[in-house]
Coordinates of C-alpha atoms in Angstrom, one line a residue:
M134 CA -10.7 -6.7 -12.4
T135 CA -9.8 -7.8 -15.9
E136 CA -6.3 -8.7 -17.1
I137 CA -6.3 -5.6 -19.2
E138 CA -7.0 -3.4 -16.2
R139 CA -4.3 -5.1 -14.2
E140 CA -1.8 -4.5 -17.0
E141 CA -2.8 -0.8 -17.2
I142 CA -2.3 -0.5 -13.4
R143 CA 1.0 -2.2 -13.5
K144 CA 2.3 0.0 -16.3
E145 CA 1.1 3.2 -14.6
L146 CA 2.8 2.1 -11.3
Q147 CA 6.0 1.2 -13.0
R148 CA 6.1 4.6 -14.7
K149 CA 5.5 6.4 -11.4
L150 CA 8.2 4.3 -9.6
A151 CA 10.7 4.8 -12.5
S152 CA 10.2 8.6 -12.3
G153 CA 11.8 8.7 -8.9
N154 CA 9.5 11.5 -7.8
L155 CA 7.6 9.5 -5.2
S156 CA 8.1 9.7 -1.5
L157 CA 8.9 6.4 0.4
L158 CA 5.2 6.2 1.5
E159 CA 4.0 6.7 -2.1
Q160 CA 6.4 4.0 -3.3
A161 CA 5.1 1.6 -0.7
I162 CA 1.5 2.4 -1.7
A163 CA 2.3 1.9 -5.4
R164 CA 3.9 -1.5 -4.7
S165 CA 1.0 -2.5 -2.5
E166 CA -1.5 -1.5 -5.2
A167 CA 0.5 -3.5 -7.8
M168 CA 0.4 -6.6 -5.6
R169 CA -3.3 -6.1 -5.1
A170 CA -3.9 -5.8 -8.9
L171 CA -1.9 -8.9 -9.7
N172 CA -3.2 -11.3 -7.1
P173 CA -6.2 -9.9 -5.2
G174 CA -6.9 -13.1 -3.1
L175 CA -3.4 -13.5 -1.8
Y176 CA -3.1 -9.8 -1.3
D177 CA -6.2 -9.7 0.9
Q178 CA -4.9 -12.5 3.1
A179 CA -1.5 -10.9 3.6
A180 CA -3.1 -7.4 4.0
A181 CA -5.2 -8.6 7.0
V182 CA -2.1 -9.8 8.9
V183 CA 0.1 -6.8 8.0
S184 CA -2.7 -4.3 8.6
A185 CA -3.2 -5.6 12.2
R186 CA 0.5 -5.4 13.0
V187 CA 1.1 -2.0 11.4
R188 CA -2.0 -0.6 13.1
S189 CA -0.8 -1.7 16.5
V190 CA 2.7 -0.3 16.0
A191 CA 1.4 2.9 14.5
T192 CA -1.0 3.6 17.3
A193 CA 1.9 3.2 19.7
G194 CA 3.5 6.1 17.9
A195 CA 6.4 4.2 16.3
F196 CA 5.9 5.9 12.9
G197 CA 5.4 9.4 14.3
A198 CA 2.5 11.5 15.2
E199 CA 1.2 12.0 11.7
A200 CA 1.0 8.2 11.1
K201 CA -0.6 7.7 14.4
K202 CA -3.3 10.3 13.6
H203 CA -3.9 8.7 10.2
V204 CA -4.3 5.2 11.6
E205 CA -6.7 6.4 14.3
R206 CA -8.7 8.3 11.7
T207 CA -8.9 5.5 9.2
H208 CA -9.2 2.4 11.3

């Protein structure tokens, strides 16, 4: 990803976050994508750890039935 592409992603995400029309999940996704765009290597390392922990908690049902179904479907 080029620096120009990263900048475009960052601006788009800032616009969406500033609008205030995003759900908490959408805000978390936007922040995550911004981190990925700005530092892909570090993001991948952190994502592996977080993903494993979130997956185990979500499959236990801590985030509700919809989140549990999503995790089971996507992982």
